[in-house]
Amino acid sequence: MSGSRTFTMIKPDAVLNGHMGAIIQDITNAGFKIIAMKYTRLSADRAGEFYAVHKERPFYADLVSYMSSGNIVAAVLEKENAVLAFRELIGATDPQKAAEGTIRKKYAASISANAIHGSDSDENAVIEAGFFFSQLEMFV
Ligand code: CDP
Ligand code: MG
Protein backbone atom coordinates (compact mmCIF):
# COMPACT_ATOMS: atom_id res chain seq x y z
CA MET A 1 0.00 0.00 0.00
CA SER A 2 1.33 3.44 -0.89
CA GLY A 3 0.34 5.76 1.94
CA SER A 4 -2.62 5.48 4.28
CA ARG A 5 -6.36 5.57 3.78
CA THR A 6 -9.26 7.84 4.62
CA PHE A 7 -12.99 7.65 4.05
CA THR A 8 -15.20 10.31 2.47
CA MET A 9 -18.81 10.98 1.57
CA ILE A 10 -19.92 13.60 -0.93
CA LYS A 11 -23.03 14.79 0.91
CA PRO A 12 -26.58 15.24 -0.49
CA ASP A 13 -26.32 19.02 -1.01
CA ALA A 14 -23.24 18.67 -3.21
CA VAL A 15 -24.80 15.83 -5.22
CA LEU A 16 -28.07 17.74 -5.62
CA ASN A 17 -26.28 20.94 -6.65
CA GLY A 18 -24.33 19.11 -9.37
CA HIS A 19 -20.88 19.27 -7.75
CA MET A 20 -20.23 15.52 -7.66
CA GLY A 21 -17.96 15.43 -10.73
CA ALA A 22 -16.01 18.57 -9.80
CA ILE A 23 -15.40 17.29 -6.27
CA ILE A 24 -14.14 13.90 -7.51
CA GLN A 25 -11.86 15.81 -9.90
CA ASP A 26 -10.51 17.96 -7.02
CA ILE A 27 -9.86 14.81 -4.98
CA THR A 28 -7.92 13.03 -7.72
CA ASN A 29 -6.09 16.26 -8.70
CA ALA A 30 -4.89 16.46 -5.09
CA GLY A 31 -3.21 13.09 -5.52
CA PHE A 32 -5.68 10.78 -3.82
CA LYS A 33 -6.12 7.34 -5.34
CA ILE A 34 -9.69 6.01 -5.33
CA ILE A 35 -9.69 2.57 -3.72
CA ALA A 36 -13.49 2.06 -3.62
CA MET A 37 -16.48 4.24 -4.57
CA LYS A 38 -20.27 3.88 -4.29
CA TYR A 39 -23.23 6.11 -5.32
CA THR A 40 -25.84 5.26 -2.72
CA ARG A 41 -28.28 6.52 -0.13
CA LEU A 42 -28.42 6.19 3.66
CA SER A 43 -31.63 5.37 5.48
CA ALA A 44 -32.28 7.52 8.56
CA ASP A 45 -31.30 4.53 10.73
CA ARG A 46 -28.00 4.06 8.93
CA ALA A 47 -27.23 7.80 9.00
CA GLY A 48 -27.96 7.80 12.74
CA GLU A 49 -25.58 4.90 13.22
CA PHE A 50 -22.84 6.54 11.15
CA TYR A 51 -23.03 9.75 13.22
CA ALA A 52 -23.70 8.02 16.57
CA VAL A 53 -20.74 9.85 18.19
CA HIS A 54 -22.74 13.09 17.79
CA LYS A 55 -25.92 11.65 19.38
CA GLU A 56 -25.92 14.13 22.24
CA ARG A 57 -25.21 17.18 20.06
CA PRO A 58 -28.03 19.65 19.34
CA PHE A 59 -27.60 19.27 15.58
CA TYR A 60 -27.84 15.42 15.59
CA ALA A 61 -31.49 15.04 14.51
CA ASP A 62 -31.13 17.57 11.69
CA LEU A 63 -27.86 15.98 10.60
CA VAL A 64 -29.45 12.52 10.41
CA SER A 65 -32.45 13.71 8.41
CA TYR A 66 -30.22 15.75 6.10
CA MET A 67 -27.75 12.92 5.48
CA SER A 68 -30.61 10.58 4.58
CA SER A 69 -32.39 13.16 2.38
CA GLY A 70 -30.67 12.26 -0.88
CA ASN A 71 -27.94 10.30 -2.62
CA ILE A 72 -24.34 10.44 -1.53
CA VAL A 73 -21.02 9.21 -2.88
CA ALA A 74 -19.07 7.09 -0.38
CA ALA A 75 -15.41 6.43 -1.12
CA VAL A 76 -12.17 5.09 0.30
CA LEU A 77 -9.10 7.12 -0.67
CA GLU A 78 -5.39 6.53 -0.39
CA LYS A 79 -2.48 8.95 -0.11
CA GLU A 80 0.45 9.65 2.20
CA ASN A 81 -0.98 10.95 5.50
CA ALA A 82 -4.43 10.57 3.94
CA VAL A 83 -6.56 11.60 6.94
CA LEU A 84 -4.77 14.89 7.57
CA ALA A 85 -4.18 15.67 3.89
CA PHE A 86 -7.86 15.14 3.15
CA ARG A 87 -9.04 17.30 6.09
CA GLU A 88 -6.84 20.05 4.61
CA LEU A 89 -8.36 19.57 1.15
CA ILE A 90 -11.96 19.80 2.44
CA GLY A 91 -11.45 22.73 4.85
CA ALA A 92 -13.19 23.73 8.10
CA THR A 93 -16.60 22.33 9.07
CA ASP A 94 -18.18 25.78 8.62
CA PRO A 95 -17.69 26.70 4.93
CA GLN A 96 -17.58 30.39 5.89
CA LYS A 97 -14.44 29.61 7.92
CA ALA A 98 -12.95 27.24 5.36
CA ALA A 99 -9.78 28.35 3.57
CA GLU A 100 -9.91 29.61 0.00
CA GLY A 101 -9.73 26.79 -2.55
CA THR A 102 -10.96 24.06 -0.19
CA ILE A 103 -13.86 21.83 -1.23
CA ARG A 104 -16.17 23.15 1.47
CA LYS A 105 -15.33 26.76 0.61
CA LYS A 106 -16.09 26.13 -3.06
CA TYR A 107 -19.14 23.87 -2.86
CA ALA A 108 -20.76 23.80 0.59
CA ALA A 109 -24.17 25.36 1.17
CA SER A 110 -24.00 25.79 4.99
CA ILE A 111 -22.38 24.39 8.16
CA SER A 112 -24.80 21.45 8.19
CA ALA A 113 -25.02 20.92 4.43
CA ASN A 114 -21.26 21.20 4.03
CA ALA A 115 -20.68 19.19 0.85
CA ILE A 116 -18.31 16.53 2.11
CA HIS A 117 -17.22 14.29 4.98
CA GLY A 118 -13.67 13.32 5.86
CA SER A 119 -12.57 10.89 8.60
CA ASP A 120 -10.85 12.47 11.61
CA SER A 121 -8.41 9.65 12.45
CA ASP A 122 -6.90 6.48 10.98
CA GLU A 123 -9.01 4.41 13.38
CA ASN A 124 -12.27 6.07 12.33
CA ALA A 125 -11.29 5.83 8.66
CA VAL A 126 -11.16 2.04 8.99
CA ILE A 127 -14.49 1.92 10.87
CA GLU A 128 -16.24 4.29 8.42
CA ALA A 129 -14.89 2.50 5.33
CA GLY A 130 -16.15 -0.78 6.78
CA PHE A 131 -19.59 0.79 7.17
CA PHE A 132 -19.91 0.93 3.35
CA PHE A 133 -17.42 -1.50 1.84
CA SER A 134 -16.42 -5.14 2.26
CA GLN A 135 -12.77 -6.15 2.61
CA LEU A 136 -12.89 -7.51 -0.94
CA GLU A 137 -14.16 -4.19 -2.35
CA MET A 138 -11.24 -2.41 -0.67
CA PHE A 139 -8.62 -4.89 -1.81
CA VAL A 140 -6.53 -3.26 -4.51
O1 CDP B 1 -17.46 16.96 9.44
P1 CDP B 1 -16.53 17.52 10.48
O2 CDP B 1 -15.62 16.47 11.08
O3 CDP B 1 -15.77 18.71 9.96
O4 CDP B 1 -17.43 18.10 11.68
P2 CDP B 1 -18.04 17.36 12.96
O5 CDP B 1 -17.86 18.29 14.11
O6 CDP B 1 -17.52 15.98 13.10
O7 CDP B 1 -19.61 17.32 12.65
C1 CDP B 1 -20.13 16.35 11.77
C2 CDP B 1 -21.12 17.03 10.86
O8 CDP B 1 -22.20 17.53 11.62
C3 CDP B 1 -20.60 18.25 10.10
O9 CDP B 1 -19.84 17.93 8.96
C4 CDP B 1 -21.89 18.96 9.77
O10 CDP B 1 -22.54 18.35 8.65
C5 CDP B 1 -22.73 18.72 11.01
N1 CDP B 1 -22.66 19.83 11.95
C6 CDP B 1 -23.74 20.69 12.06
O11 CDP B 1 -24.75 20.51 11.37
N2 CDP B 1 -23.70 21.77 12.92
C7 CDP B 1 -22.61 21.99 13.68
N3 CDP B 1 -22.60 23.02 14.53
C8 CDP B 1 -21.52 21.12 13.60
C9 CDP B 1 -21.57 20.05 12.72
MG1 MG C 1 -16.05 14.80 12.23
mmCIF file of C-alpha atoms and ligand atoms in Angstrom:
data_model
loop_
_atom_site.group_PDB
_atom_site.id
_atom_site.type_symbol
_atom_site.label_atom_id
_atom_site.label_comp_id
_atom_site.label_asym_id
_atom_site.label_seq_id
_atom_site.Cartn_x
_atom_site.Cartn_y
_atom_site.Cartn_z
ATOM 1 C CA MET A 1 0.000 0.000 0.000
ATOM 2 C CA SER A 2 1.329 3.444 -0.889
ATOM 3 C CA GLY A 3 0.345 5.757 1.943
ATOM 4 C CA SER A 4 -2.622 5.482 4.280
ATOM 5 C CA ARG A 5 -6.355 5.569 3.780
ATOM 6 C CA THR A 6 -9.257 7.838 4.618
ATOM 7 C CA PHE A 7 -12.993 7.654 4.050
ATOM 8 C CA THR A 8 -15.198 10.312 2.470
ATOM 9 C CA MET A 9 -18.811 10.978 1.568
ATOM 10 C CA ILE A 10 -19.924 13.601 -0.934
ATOM 11 C CA LYS A 11 -23.028 14.793 0.907
ATOM 12 C CA PRO A 12 -26.581 15.237 -0.488
ATOM 13 C CA ASP A 13 -26.322 19.024 -1.012
ATOM 14 C CA ALA A 14 -23.235 18.667 -3.211
ATOM 15 C CA VAL A 15 -24.799 15.826 -5.219
ATOM 16 C CA LEU A 16 -28.075 17.743 -5.620
ATOM 17 C CA ASN A 17 -26.276 20.937 -6.650
ATOM 18 C CA GLY A 18 -24.334 19.110 -9.374
ATOM 19 C CA HIS A 19 -20.882 19.268 -7.748
ATOM 20 C CA MET A 20 -20.226 15.522 -7.662
ATOM 21 C CA GLY A 21 -17.963 15.427 -10.730
ATOM 22 C CA ALA A 22 -16.013 18.569 -9.802
ATOM 23 C CA ILE A 23 -15.399 17.287 -6.272
ATOM 24 C CA ILE A 24 -14.140 13.899 -7.510
ATOM 25 C CA GLN A 25 -11.864 15.814 -9.899
ATOM 26 C CA ASP A 26 -10.507 17.958 -7.019
ATOM 27 C CA ILE A 27 -9.862 14.806 -4.975
ATOM 28 C CA THR A 28 -7.919 13.033 -7.722
ATOM 29 C CA ASN A 29 -6.085 16.263 -8.702
ATOM 30 C CA ALA A 30 -4.891 16.459 -5.086
ATOM 31 C CA GLY A 31 -3.209 13.086 -5.524
ATOM 32 C CA PHE A 32 -5.682 10.777 -3.817
ATOM 33 C CA LYS A 33 -6.122 7.340 -5.341
ATOM 34 C CA ILE A 34 -9.687 6.009 -5.331
ATOM 35 C CA ILE A 35 -9.694 2.566 -3.718
ATOM 36 C CA ALA A 36 -13.487 2.059 -3.625
ATOM 37 C CA MET A 37 -16.485 4.243 -4.571
ATOM 38 C CA LYS A 38 -20.273 3.876 -4.289
ATOM 39 C CA TYR A 39 -23.225 6.107 -5.319
ATOM 40 C CA THR A 40 -25.837 5.260 -2.722
ATOM 41 C CA ARG A 41 -28.280 6.524 -0.129
ATOM 42 C CA LEU A 42 -28.421 6.191 3.659
ATOM 43 C CA SER A 43 -31.627 5.366 5.480
ATOM 44 C CA ALA A 44 -32.282 7.521 8.562
ATOM 45 C CA ASP A 45 -31.299 4.532 10.726
ATOM 46 C CA ARG A 46 -27.996 4.056 8.929
ATOM 47 C CA ALA A 47 -27.226 7.803 8.997
ATOM 48 C CA GLY A 48 -27.955 7.802 12.744
ATOM 49 C CA GLU A 49 -25.578 4.896 13.218
ATOM 50 C CA PHE A 50 -22.840 6.538 11.154
ATOM 51 C CA TYR A 51 -23.026 9.747 13.223
ATOM 52 C CA ALA A 52 -23.699 8.016 16.572
ATOM 53 C CA VAL A 53 -20.744 9.853 18.186
ATOM 54 C CA HIS A 54 -22.745 13.087 17.786
ATOM 55 C CA LYS A 55 -25.915 11.645 19.382
ATOM 56 C CA GLU A 56 -25.924 14.134 22.241
ATOM 57 C CA ARG A 57 -25.208 17.182 20.064
ATOM 58 C CA PRO A 58 -28.028 19.646 19.338
ATOM 59 C CA PHE A 59 -27.596 19.268 15.579
ATOM 60 C CA TYR A 60 -27.840 15.425 15.587
ATOM 61 C CA ALA A 61 -31.493 15.044 14.511
ATOM 62 C CA ASP A 62 -31.130 17.568 11.686
ATOM 63 C CA LEU A 63 -27.864 15.977 10.604
ATOM 64 C CA VAL A 64 -29.450 12.516 10.407
ATOM 65 C CA SER A 65 -32.448 13.706 8.409
ATOM 66 C CA TYR A 66 -30.219 15.752 6.104
ATOM 67 C CA MET A 67 -27.750 12.921 5.484
ATOM 68 C CA SER A 68 -30.610 10.581 4.578
ATOM 69 C CA SER A 69 -32.388 13.165 2.380
ATOM 70 C CA GLY A 70 -30.668 12.262 -0.878
ATOM 71 C CA ASN A 71 -27.944 10.302 -2.619
ATOM 72 C CA ILE A 72 -24.341 10.444 -1.526
ATOM 73 C CA VAL A 73 -21.021 9.209 -2.880
ATOM 74 C CA ALA A 74 -19.069 7.089 -0.384
ATOM 75 C CA ALA A 75 -15.407 6.434 -1.116
ATOM 76 C CA VAL A 76 -12.167 5.085 0.304
ATOM 77 C CA LEU A 77 -9.101 7.119 -0.669
ATOM 78 C CA GLU A 78 -5.389 6.528 -0.390
ATOM 79 C CA LYS A 79 -2.477 8.955 -0.107
ATOM 80 C CA GLU A 80 0.449 9.648 2.197
ATOM 81 C CA ASN A 81 -0.978 10.954 5.502
ATOM 82 C CA ALA A 82 -4.426 10.569 3.942
ATOM 83 C CA VAL A 83 -6.562 11.600 6.938
ATOM 84 C CA LEU A 84 -4.767 14.887 7.571
ATOM 85 C CA ALA A 85 -4.179 15.672 3.887
ATOM 86 C CA PHE A 86 -7.862 15.142 3.154
ATOM 87 C CA ARG A 87 -9.043 17.301 6.090
ATOM 88 C CA GLU A 88 -6.840 20.047 4.608
ATOM 89 C CA LEU A 89 -8.359 19.567 1.153
ATOM 90 C CA ILE A 90 -11.955 19.803 2.441
ATOM 91 C CA GLY A 91 -11.452 22.733 4.853
ATOM 92 C CA ALA A 92 -13.192 23.730 8.104
ATOM 93 C CA THR A 93 -16.600 22.335 9.075
ATOM 94 C CA ASP A 94 -18.182 25.776 8.618
ATOM 95 C CA PRO A 95 -17.693 26.703 4.935
ATOM 96 C CA GLN A 96 -17.576 30.393 5.886
ATOM 97 C CA LYS A 97 -14.440 29.608 7.917
ATOM 98 C CA ALA A 98 -12.951 27.239 5.356
ATOM 99 C CA ALA A 99 -9.776 28.348 3.574
ATOM 100 C CA GLU A 100 -9.911 29.614 -0.005
ATOM 101 C CA GLY A 101 -9.730 26.789 -2.549
ATOM 102 C CA THR A 102 -10.961 24.062 -0.190
ATOM 103 C CA ILE A 103 -13.863 21.828 -1.226
ATOM 104 C CA ARG A 104 -16.174 23.148 1.468
ATOM 105 C CA LYS A 105 -15.327 26.760 0.609
ATOM 106 C CA LYS A 106 -16.091 26.127 -3.065
ATOM 107 C CA TYR A 107 -19.137 23.870 -2.860
ATOM 108 C CA ALA A 108 -20.761 23.796 0.588
ATOM 109 C CA ALA A 109 -24.169 25.360 1.168
ATOM 110 C CA SER A 110 -24.000 25.787 4.990
ATOM 111 C CA ILE A 111 -22.381 24.392 8.164
ATOM 112 C CA SER A 112 -24.804 21.446 8.189
ATOM 113 C CA ALA A 113 -25.025 20.917 4.426
ATOM 114 C CA ASN A 114 -21.258 21.196 4.035
ATOM 115 C CA ALA A 115 -20.684 19.191 0.849
ATOM 116 C CA ILE A 116 -18.309 16.525 2.107
ATOM 117 C CA HIS A 117 -17.223 14.291 4.981
ATOM 118 C CA GLY A 118 -13.667 13.319 5.861
ATOM 119 C CA SER A 119 -12.570 10.890 8.600
ATOM 120 C CA ASP A 120 -10.849 12.472 11.611
ATOM 121 C CA SER A 121 -8.415 9.645 12.449
ATOM 122 C CA ASP A 122 -6.901 6.483 10.980
ATOM 123 C CA GLU A 123 -9.012 4.407 13.385
ATOM 124 C CA ASN A 124 -12.267 6.073 12.330
ATOM 125 C CA ALA A 125 -11.289 5.832 8.660
ATOM 126 C CA VAL A 126 -11.163 2.039 8.993
ATOM 127 C CA ILE A 127 -14.490 1.925 10.871
ATOM 128 C CA GLU A 128 -16.238 4.285 8.422
ATOM 129 C CA ALA A 129 -14.888 2.498 5.328
ATOM 130 C CA GLY A 130 -16.149 -0.778 6.784
ATOM 131 C CA PHE A 131 -19.587 0.791 7.170
ATOM 132 C CA PHE A 132 -19.910 0.933 3.355
ATOM 133 C CA PHE A 133 -17.421 -1.499 1.841
ATOM 134 C CA SER A 134 -16.423 -5.141 2.263
ATOM 135 C CA GLN A 135 -12.767 -6.151 2.609
ATOM 136 C CA LEU A 136 -12.894 -7.507 -0.944
ATOM 137 C CA GLU A 137 -14.164 -4.188 -2.345
ATOM 138 C CA MET A 138 -11.243 -2.409 -0.667
ATOM 139 C CA PHE A 139 -8.624 -4.889 -1.815
ATOM 140 C CA VAL A 140 -6.527 -3.256 -4.515
HETATM 141 O O1 CDP B 1 -17.464 16.958 9.442
HETATM 142 P P1 CDP B 1 -16.526 17.520 10.483
HETATM 143 O O2 CDP B 1 -15.618 16.466 11.081
HETATM 144 O O3 CDP B 1 -15.774 18.707 9.960
HETATM 145 O O4 CDP B 1 -17.430 18.101 11.679
HETATM 146 P P2 CDP B 1 -18.044 17.362 12.958
HETATM 147 O O5 CDP B 1 -17.856 18.294 14.114
HETATM 148 O O6 CDP B 1 -17.519 15.978 13.097
HETATM 149 O O7 CDP B 1 -19.609 17.321 12.647
HETATM 150 C C1 CDP B 1 -20.133 16.346 11.768
HETATM 151 C C2 CDP B 1 -21.117 17.026 10.860
HETATM 152 O O8 CDP B 1 -22.197 17.530 11.620
HETATM 153 C C3 CDP B 1 -20.596 18.252 10.103
HETATM 154 O O9 CDP B 1 -19.838 17.932 8.963
HETATM 155 C C4 CDP B 1 -21.895 18.964 9.766
HETATM 156 O O10 CDP B 1 -22.540 18.351 8.650
HETATM 157 C C5 CDP B 1 -22.726 18.716 11.008
HETATM 158 N N1 CDP B 1 -22.664 19.833 11.953
HETATM 159 C C6 CDP B 1 -23.742 20.693 12.056
HETATM 160 O O11 CDP B 1 -24.753 20.510 11.372
HETATM 161 N N2 CDP B 1 -23.697 21.770 12.917
HETATM 162 C C7 CDP B 1 -22.612 21.985 13.680
HETATM 163 N N3 CDP B 1 -22.602 23.023 14.528
HETATM 164 C C8 CDP B 1 -21.519 21.123 13.602
HETATM 165 C C9 CDP B 1 -21.566 20.050 12.718
HETATM 166 MG MG MG B 2 -16.048 14.800 12.227
#
